[in-house]
PDB file of C-alpha atoms in Angstrom:
ATOM      1  CA  GLN H  23     -65.641   6.469-102.330  1.00  0.00           C
ATOM      2  CA  LYS H  24     -62.459   5.675-100.384  1.00  0.00           C
ATOM      3  CA  GLU H  25     -62.567   4.147 -97.069  1.00  0.00           C
ATOM      4  CA  VAL H  26     -61.256   6.396 -93.964  1.00  0.00           C
ATOM      5  CA  GLU H  27     -60.910   4.851 -90.672  1.00  0.00           C
ATOM      6  CA  GLN H  28     -60.505   6.473 -87.431  1.00  0.00           C
ATOM      7  CA  ASN H  29     -59.793   5.225 -83.831  1.00  0.00           C
ATOM      8  CA  SER H  30     -63.437   5.592 -82.486  1.00  0.00           C
ATOM      9  CA  GLY H  31     -62.885   7.236 -79.095  1.00  0.00           C
ATOM     10  CA  PRO H  32     -64.288   8.807 -77.334  1.00  0.00           C
ATOM     11  CA  LEU H  33     -60.796   9.861 -76.260  1.00  0.00           C
ATOM     12  CA  SER H  34     -60.371  11.644 -72.525  1.00  0.00           C
ATOM     13  CA  VAL H  35     -57.403  13.508 -71.679  1.00  0.00           C
ATOM     14  CA  PRO H  36     -56.281  15.926 -68.926  1.00  0.00           C
ATOM     15  CA  GLU H  37     -55.303  19.459 -69.543  1.00  0.00           C
ATOM     16  CA  GLY H  38     -51.938  19.973 -70.690  1.00  0.00           C
ATOM     17  CA  ALA H  39     -51.817  16.219 -71.850  1.00  0.00           C
ATOM     18  CA  ILE H  40     -51.043  15.189 -75.530  1.00  0.00           C
ATOM     19  CA  ALA H  41     -53.995  13.793 -77.516  1.00  0.00           C
ATOM     20  CA  SER H  42     -53.325  11.694 -80.256  1.00  0.00           C
ATOM     21  CA  LEU H  43     -55.690  10.667 -83.037  1.00  0.00           C
ATOM     22  CA  ASN H  44     -55.147   8.141 -85.680  1.00  0.00           C
ATOM     23  CA  CYS H  45     -56.686   7.730 -89.324  1.00  0.00           C
ATOM     24  CA  THR H  46     -55.717   5.110 -91.942  1.00  0.00           C
ATOM     25  CA  TYR H  47     -57.196   5.114 -95.462  1.00  0.00           C
ATOM     26  CA  SER H  48     -57.492   2.378 -98.175  1.00  0.00           C
ATOM     27  CA  ASP H  49     -56.805   3.807-101.460  1.00  0.00           C
ATOM     28  CA  ARG H  50     -52.997   4.222-102.180  1.00  0.00           C
ATOM     29  CA  GLY H  51     -53.721   6.859-104.823  1.00  0.00           C
ATOM     30  CA  SER H  52     -54.808   9.093-102.115  1.00  0.00           C
ATOM     31  CA  GLN H  53     -52.525  12.583-102.144  1.00  0.00           C
ATOM     32  CA  SER H  54     -54.036  14.980 -99.870  1.00  0.00           C
ATOM     33  CA  PHE H  55     -54.974  14.517 -96.175  1.00  0.00           C
ATOM     34  CA  PHE H  56     -56.736  16.807 -93.845  1.00  0.00           C
ATOM     35  CA  TRP H  57     -57.902  17.199 -90.328  1.00  0.00           C
ATOM     36  CA  TYR H  58     -61.008  18.998 -89.382  1.00  0.00           C
ATOM     37  CA  ARG H  59     -62.612  19.978 -86.241  1.00  0.00           C
ATOM     38  CA  GLN H  60     -66.138  20.099 -85.496  1.00  0.00           C
ATOM     39  CA  TYR H  61     -67.838  21.414 -82.640  1.00  0.00           C
ATOM     40  CA  SER H  62     -71.052  19.895 -81.615  1.00  0.00           C
ATOM     41  CA  GLY H  63     -73.986  21.493 -83.771  1.00  0.00           C
ATOM     42  CA  LYS H  64     -71.197  23.054 -85.938  1.00  0.00           C
ATOM     43  CA  SER H  65     -69.753  22.504 -89.270  1.00  0.00           C
ATOM     44  CA  PRO H  66     -66.010  21.373 -89.914  1.00  0.00           C
ATOM     45  CA  GLU H  67     -63.320  23.953 -89.718  1.00  0.00           C
ATOM     46  CA  LEU H  68     -59.847  22.840 -91.193  1.00  0.00           C
ATOM     47  CA  ILE H  69     -57.123  22.506 -88.582  1.00  0.00           C
ATOM     48  CA  MET H  70     -54.347  21.023 -90.705  1.00  0.00           C
ATOM     49  CA  SER H  71     -53.587  19.809 -94.322  1.00  0.00           C
ATOM     50  CA  ILE H  72     -50.550  17.319 -95.134  1.00  0.00           C
ATOM     51  CA  TYR H  73     -49.420  16.199 -98.563  1.00  0.00           C
ATOM     52  CA  SER H  74     -45.845  14.859 -97.993  1.00  0.00           C
ATOM     53  CA  ASN H  75     -44.576  12.030 -95.764  1.00  0.00           C
ATOM     54  CA  GLY H  76     -43.252  13.362 -92.257  1.00  0.00           C
ATOM     55  CA  ASP H  77     -44.699  15.664 -89.833  1.00  0.00           C
ATOM     56  CA  LYS H  78     -46.260  19.075 -90.204  1.00  0.00           C
ATOM     57  CA  GLU H  79     -46.383  21.437 -87.549  1.00  0.00           C
ATOM     58  CA  ASP H  80     -48.895  24.211 -86.765  1.00  0.00           C
ATOM     59  CA  GLY H  81     -48.820  25.506 -83.212  1.00  0.00           C
ATOM     60  CA  ARG H  82     -49.809  22.898 -80.823  1.00  0.00           C
ATOM     61  CA  PHE H  83     -50.824  20.631 -83.851  1.00  0.00           C
ATOM     62  CA  THR H  84     -48.757  18.266 -85.387  1.00  0.00           C
ATOM     63  CA  ALA H  85     -49.956  16.188 -88.497  1.00  0.00           C
ATOM     64  CA  GLN H  86     -47.915  12.898 -89.471  1.00  0.00           C
ATOM     65  CA  LEU H  87     -48.156  11.138 -92.595  1.00  0.00           C
ATOM     66  CA  ASN H  88     -46.876   7.883 -93.543  1.00  0.00           C
ATOM     67  CA  LYS H  89     -47.856   6.918 -97.161  1.00  0.00           C
ATOM     68  CA  ALA H  90     -46.658   3.624 -97.318  1.00  0.00           C
ATOM     69  CA  SER H  91     -48.585   2.558 -94.442  1.00  0.00           C
ATOM     70  CA  GLN H  92     -51.511   4.650 -95.268  1.00  0.00           C
ATOM     71  CA  TYR H  93     -51.681   6.063 -92.116  1.00  0.00           C
ATOM     72  CA  VAL H  94     -52.207  10.009 -91.026  1.00  0.00           C
ATOM     73  CA  SER H  95     -52.356  11.297 -87.393  1.00  0.00           C
ATOM     74  CA  LEU H  96     -52.878  14.354 -85.432  1.00  0.00           C
ATOM     75  CA  LEU H  97     -51.096  15.233 -82.261  1.00  0.00           C
ATOM     76  CA  ILE H  98     -52.790  17.847 -79.999  1.00  0.00           C
ATOM     77  CA  ARG H  99     -50.042  19.295 -77.509  1.00  0.00           C
ATOM     78  CA  ASP H 100     -51.040  20.804 -74.418  1.00  0.00           C
ATOM     79  CA  SER H 101     -54.494  20.314 -74.580  1.00  0.00           C
ATOM     80  CA  GLN H 102     -56.987  23.057 -73.559  1.00  0.00           C
ATOM     81  CA  PRO H 103     -60.595  22.365 -72.765  1.00  0.00           C
ATOM     82  CA  SER H 104     -61.435  24.468 -75.737  1.00  0.00           C
ATOM     83  CA  ASP H 105     -59.938  21.661 -77.810  1.00  0.00           C
ATOM     84  CA  SER H 106     -62.894  19.280 -76.726  1.00  0.00           C
ATOM     85  CA  ALA H 107     -64.652  18.385 -80.184  1.00  0.00           C
ATOM     86  CA  THR H 108     -65.160  15.764 -82.924  1.00  0.00           C
ATOM     87  CA  TYR H 109     -61.800  15.548 -85.146  1.00  0.00           C
ATOM     88  CA  LEU H 110     -62.543  14.292 -88.861  1.00  0.00           C
ATOM     89  CA  CYS H 111     -59.866  12.841 -90.873  1.00  0.00           C
ATOM     90  CA  ALA H 112     -60.442  13.472 -94.661  1.00  0.00           C
ATOM     91  CA  VAL H 113     -58.642  12.129 -97.684  1.00  0.00           C
ATOM     92  CA  ARG H 114     -58.534  13.456-101.062  1.00  0.00           C
ATOM     93  CA  GLY H 115     -57.803  10.891-104.001  1.00  0.00           C
ATOM     94  CA  SER H 116     -55.591  11.660-106.982  1.00  0.00           C
ATOM     95  CA  ASN H 117     -58.486  11.378-109.730  1.00  0.00           C
ATOM     96  CA  ASP H 118     -61.454  13.488-107.893  1.00  0.00           C
ATOM     97  CA  TYR H 119     -62.257  16.611-106.006  1.00  0.00           C
ATOM     98  CA  LYS H 120     -64.071  14.791-103.804  1.00  0.00           C
ATOM     99  CA  LEU H 121     -63.377  14.175 -99.857  1.00  0.00           C
ATOM    100  CA  SER H 122     -63.747  10.695 -98.101  1.00  0.00           C
ATOM    101  CA  PHE H 123     -64.395  11.365 -94.392  1.00  0.00           C
ATOM    102  CA  GLY H 124     -63.726   9.233 -91.332  1.00  0.00           C
ATOM    103  CA  ALA H 125     -66.266   8.558 -88.651  1.00  0.00           C
ATOM    104  CA  GLY H 126     -64.813  11.272 -86.437  1.00  0.00           C
ATOM    105  CA  THR H 127     -63.110  11.033 -82.908  1.00  0.00           C
ATOM    106  CA  THR H 128     -64.381  12.657 -80.073  1.00  0.00           C
ATOM    107  CA  VAL H 129     -61.769  14.376 -77.877  1.00  0.00           C
ATOM    108  CA  THR H 130     -62.663  15.614 -74.309  1.00  0.00           C
ATOM    109  CA  VAL H 131     -60.212  17.602 -72.314  1.00  0.00           C
ATOM    110  CA  ARG H 132     -60.573  17.409 -68.651  1.00  0.00           C
ATOM    111  CA  ALA H 133     -60.095  20.527 -66.704  1.00  0.00           C
TER     112      ALA H 133
ATOM    113  CA  GLY B  21     -59.621  31.168 -95.686  1.00  0.00           C
ATOM    114  CA  ALA B  22     -62.701  31.235 -98.249  1.00  0.00           C
ATOM    115  CA  VAL B  23     -66.120  32.116 -96.622  1.00  0.00           C
ATOM    116  CA  VAL B  24     -68.917  30.299 -97.631  1.00  0.00           C
ATOM    117  CA  SER B  25     -72.342  30.983 -96.043  1.00  0.00           C
ATOM    118  CA  GLN B  26     -75.897  28.849 -95.902  1.00  0.00           C
ATOM    119  CA  HIS B  27     -79.137  30.180 -95.630  1.00  0.00           C
ATOM    120  CA  PRO B  28     -81.423  29.351 -93.593  1.00  0.00           C
ATOM    121  CA  SER B  29     -79.320  28.118 -90.382  1.00  0.00           C
ATOM    122  CA  TRP B  30     -82.314  26.267 -89.274  1.00  0.00           C
ATOM    123  CA  VAL B  31     -85.452  25.482 -90.631  1.00  0.00           C
ATOM    124  CA  ILE B  32     -88.746  23.541 -89.632  1.00  0.00           C
ATOM    125  CA  CYS B  33     -91.166  22.395 -91.813  1.00  0.00           C
ATOM    126  CA  LYS B  34     -94.343  19.964 -92.240  1.00  0.00           C
ATOM    127  CA  SER B  35     -94.410  16.744 -93.822  1.00  0.00           C
ATOM    128  CA  GLY B  36     -94.815  16.958 -97.747  1.00  0.00           C
ATOM    129  CA  THR B  37     -93.683  20.359 -98.087  1.00  0.00           C
ATOM    130  CA  SER B  38     -90.200  21.287 -99.812  1.00  0.00           C
ATOM    131  CA  VAL B  39     -87.418  23.256 -98.426  1.00  0.00           C
ATOM    132  CA  LYS B  40     -84.689  25.344-100.445  1.00  0.00           C
ATOM    133  CA  ILE B  41     -81.324  25.779 -98.868  1.00  0.00           C
ATOM    134  CA  GLU B  42     -78.940  28.008-100.202  1.00  0.00           C
ATOM    135  CA  CYS B  43     -75.161  28.150 -99.975  1.00  0.00           C
ATOM    136  CA  ARG B  44     -73.286  31.171-101.283  1.00  0.00           C
ATOM    137  CA  SER B  45     -69.413  31.687-101.668  1.00  0.00           C
ATOM    138  CA  LEU B  46     -68.911  35.239-100.371  1.00  0.00           C
ATOM    139  CA  ASP B  47     -65.281  36.434-101.662  1.00  0.00           C
ATOM    140  CA  PHE B  48     -64.607  33.799-104.540  1.00  0.00           C
ATOM    141  CA  GLN B  49     -65.926  32.421-107.259  1.00  0.00           C
ATOM    142  CA  ALA B  50     -66.936  28.380-107.077  1.00  0.00           C
ATOM    143  CA  THR B  51     -67.520  26.529-110.084  1.00  0.00           C
ATOM    144  CA  THR B  52     -67.837  23.379-107.847  1.00  0.00           C
ATOM    145  CA  MET B  53     -69.691  22.807-104.791  1.00  0.00           C
ATOM    146  CA  PHE B  54     -70.477  19.925-102.488  1.00  0.00           C
ATOM    147  CA  TRP B  55     -73.651  19.156-100.389  1.00  0.00           C
ATOM    148  CA  TYR B  56     -73.173  16.731 -97.335  1.00  0.00           C
ATOM    149  CA  ARG B  57     -75.586  15.522 -94.980  1.00  0.00           C
ATOM    150  CA  GLN B  58     -74.601  14.400 -91.226  1.00  0.00           C
ATOM    151  CA  PHE B  59     -77.013  12.501 -89.080  1.00  0.00           C
ATOM    152  CA  PRO B  60     -76.500  12.998 -85.155  1.00  0.00           C
ATOM    153  CA  LYS B  61     -73.135  11.115 -84.151  1.00  0.00           C
ATOM    154  CA  GLN B  62     -72.322  10.339 -87.632  1.00  0.00           C
ATOM    155  CA  SER B  63     -69.673  11.582 -90.037  1.00  0.00           C
ATOM    156  CA  LEU B  64     -70.324  13.555 -93.283  1.00  0.00           C
ATOM    157  CA  MET B  65     -71.770  11.891 -96.158  1.00  0.00           C
ATOM    158  CA  LEU B  66     -71.189  13.441 -99.389  1.00  0.00           C
ATOM    159  CA  MET B  67     -74.712  13.516-101.338  1.00  0.00           C
ATOM    160  CA  ALA B  68     -73.851  15.620-104.518  1.00  0.00           C
ATOM    161  CA  THR B  69     -71.246  17.604-106.141  1.00  0.00           C
ATOM    162  CA  SER B  70     -72.706  20.784-107.757  1.00  0.00           C
ATOM    163  CA  ASN B  71     -71.374  21.929-110.924  1.00  0.00           C
ATOM    164  CA  GLU B  72     -72.154  25.658-112.141  1.00  0.00           C
ATOM    165  CA  GLY B  73     -74.068  25.552-115.448  1.00  0.00           C
ATOM    166  CA  SER B  74     -74.318  21.810-115.703  1.00  0.00           C
ATOM    167  CA  LYS B  75     -76.320  19.117-113.826  1.00  0.00           C
ATOM    168  CA  ALA B  76     -75.060  17.946-110.439  1.00  0.00           C
ATOM    169  CA  THR B  77     -73.363  14.764-109.755  1.00  0.00           C
ATOM    170  CA  TYR B  78     -75.403  12.494-107.197  1.00  0.00           C
ATOM    171  CA  GLU B  79     -73.632   9.968-104.985  1.00  0.00           C
ATOM    172  CA  GLN B  80     -74.912   6.265-105.138  1.00  0.00           C
ATOM    173  CA  GLY B  81     -78.117   6.083-102.947  1.00  0.00           C
ATOM    174  CA  VAL B  82     -78.842   9.649-103.241  1.00  0.00           C
ATOM    175  CA  GLU B  83     -82.111  10.371-104.991  1.00  0.00           C
ATOM    176  CA  LYS B  84     -81.656  12.946-107.494  1.00  0.00           C
ATOM    177  CA  ASP B  85     -85.333  13.762-107.855  1.00  0.00           C
ATOM    178  CA  LYS B  86     -85.971  14.259-104.162  1.00  0.00           C
ATOM    179  CA  PHE B  87     -82.733  16.303-103.441  1.00  0.00           C
ATOM    180  CA  LEU B  88     -82.605  19.101-106.300  1.00  0.00           C
ATOM    181  CA  ILE B  89     -79.558  20.863-106.957  1.00  0.00           C
ATOM    182  CA  ASN B  90     -79.123  23.984-108.806  1.00  0.00           C
ATOM    183  CA  HIS B  91     -75.705  25.701-109.580  1.00  0.00           C
ATOM    184  CA  ALA B  92     -76.914  28.932-111.509  1.00  0.00           C
ATOM    185  CA  SER B  93     -74.153  31.139-110.654  1.00  0.00           C
ATOM    186  CA  LEU B  94     -70.419  30.938-109.756  1.00  0.00           C
ATOM    187  CA  THR B  95     -71.608  31.816-106.046  1.00  0.00           C
ATOM    188  CA  LEU B  96     -74.711  30.052-105.645  1.00  0.00           C
ATOM    189  CA  SER B  97     -75.818  26.732-105.336  1.00  0.00           C
ATOM    190  CA  THR B  98     -79.166  25.307-103.806  1.00  0.00           C
ATOM    191  CA  LEU B  99     -80.238  22.372-102.528  1.00  0.00           C
ATOM    192  CA  THR B 100     -83.908  21.626-102.302  1.00  0.00           C
ATOM    193  CA  VAL B 101     -85.207  18.732-100.279  1.00  0.00           C
ATOM    194  CA  THR B 102     -88.713  17.746-102.078  1.00  0.00           C
ATOM    195  CA  SER B 103     -91.529  16.384-100.503  1.00  0.00           C
ATOM    196  CA  ALA B 104     -89.828  16.448 -97.151  1.00  0.00           C
ATOM    197  CA  HIS B 105     -90.249  13.610 -94.592  1.00  0.00           C
ATOM    198  CA  PRO B 106     -89.246  13.046 -90.709  1.00  0.00           C
ATOM    199  CA  GLU B 107     -86.113  10.846 -92.053  1.00  0.00           C
ATOM    200  CA  ASP B 108     -84.831  13.913 -94.233  1.00  0.00           C
ATOM    201  CA  SER B 109     -84.035  15.567 -90.695  1.00  0.00           C
ATOM    202  CA  SER B 110     -80.709  16.190 -91.035  1.00  0.00           C
ATOM    203  CA  PHE B 111     -77.900  18.472 -90.739  1.00  0.00           C
ATOM    204  CA  TYR B 112     -76.789  19.827 -94.355  1.00  0.00           C
ATOM    205  CA  ILE B 113     -73.619  21.388 -94.929  1.00  0.00           C
ATOM    206  CA  CYS B 114     -72.272  22.647 -98.487  1.00  0.00           C
ATOM    207  CA  SER B 115     -68.434  23.451 -99.194  1.00  0.00           C
ATOM    208  CA  ALA B 116     -66.540  24.839-101.664  1.00  0.00           C
ATOM    209  CA  TYR B 117     -62.634  24.751-102.639  1.00  0.00           C
ATOM    210  CA  GLY B 118     -61.044  28.267-101.721  1.00  0.00           C
ATOM    211  CA  VAL B 119     -59.265  30.309-104.670  1.00  0.00           C
ATOM    212  CA  SER B 120     -56.110  32.010-104.362  1.00  0.00           C
ATOM    213  CA  GLY B 121     -55.559  34.448-107.116  1.00  0.00           C
ATOM    214  CA  ARG B 122     -56.812  32.507-109.845  1.00  0.00           C
ATOM    215  CA  ILE B 123     -55.826  29.257-108.677  1.00  0.00           C
ATOM    216  CA  VAL B 124     -58.389  26.945-107.086  1.00  0.00           C
ATOM    217  CA  THR B 125     -56.536  25.544-104.007  1.00  0.00           C
ATOM    218  CA  ASP B 126     -56.763  22.014-102.603  1.00  0.00           C
ATOM    219  CA  THR B 127     -58.684  22.841 -99.277  1.00  0.00           C
ATOM    220  CA  GLN B 128     -62.470  22.624 -98.980  1.00  0.00           C
ATOM    221  CA  TYR B 129     -64.158  25.171 -96.635  1.00  0.00           C
ATOM    222  CA  PHE B 130     -67.520  24.483 -95.297  1.00  0.00           C
ATOM    223  CA  GLY B 131     -70.632  26.547 -94.894  1.00  0.00           C
ATOM    224  CA  PRO B 132     -72.323  27.105 -91.392  1.00  0.00           C
ATOM    225  CA  GLY B 133     -74.490  24.147 -92.522  1.00  0.00           C
ATOM    226  CA  THR B 134     -78.484  24.262 -92.335  1.00  0.00           C
ATOM    227  CA  ARG B 135     -80.587  22.203 -89.497  1.00  0.00           C
ATOM    228  CA  LEU B 136     -83.739  20.656 -91.152  1.00  0.00           C
ATOM    229  CA  THR B 137     -86.280  19.153 -88.917  1.00  0.00           C
ATOM    230  CA  VAL B 138     -89.497  17.856 -90.669  1.00  0.00           C
ATOM    231  CA  LEU B 139     -92.512  17.314 -88.266  1.00  0.00           C
TER     232      LEU B 139
END
């Protein structure tokens, strides 16, 4: 499996601030990149997918991809207490349907 | 998005018994489903890829005789934990790729998970 690493956290930010999450991957052939959010005791839910270099914005979330640096990030703007969760970076390689997950970064938004 | 369900949502069993977990795609057909396991404070670990009408593909280190997978229809995959022991206690989650029309999308959707506790 491909290796996916995330900054370990936990990350604590005040309400309204920007939370920045980072992820690196080892397989240069990877083509698809995903950010999932997982609340405690629940299964992951998809937040963002990104396939091309650059930024992709969806509401308060922005994903950034740099394939040359093998780096993908997620920014959460105007963080809300409801954003408190573990964020999982997932990478899919070019030759199979499997996803490789990072260990996750736990974010706590302080009210 | 696609809807994936799991049943049961939680189960408690005695050591040595077998437990079956069902994973269903509710509004689409899934030729391929995935089974993951997640221990507390850890990330998801892929256990196996479930293929409709054929044998499952297990990841390295996963005992295929202990974790039996059956994918008999396009909407149902089952995971049976045989002779369960306390170390098998975990959160088991299935997933499937969504479908848009006749095209399989690139997005995996997860079921709600099944929490297994083996006493």
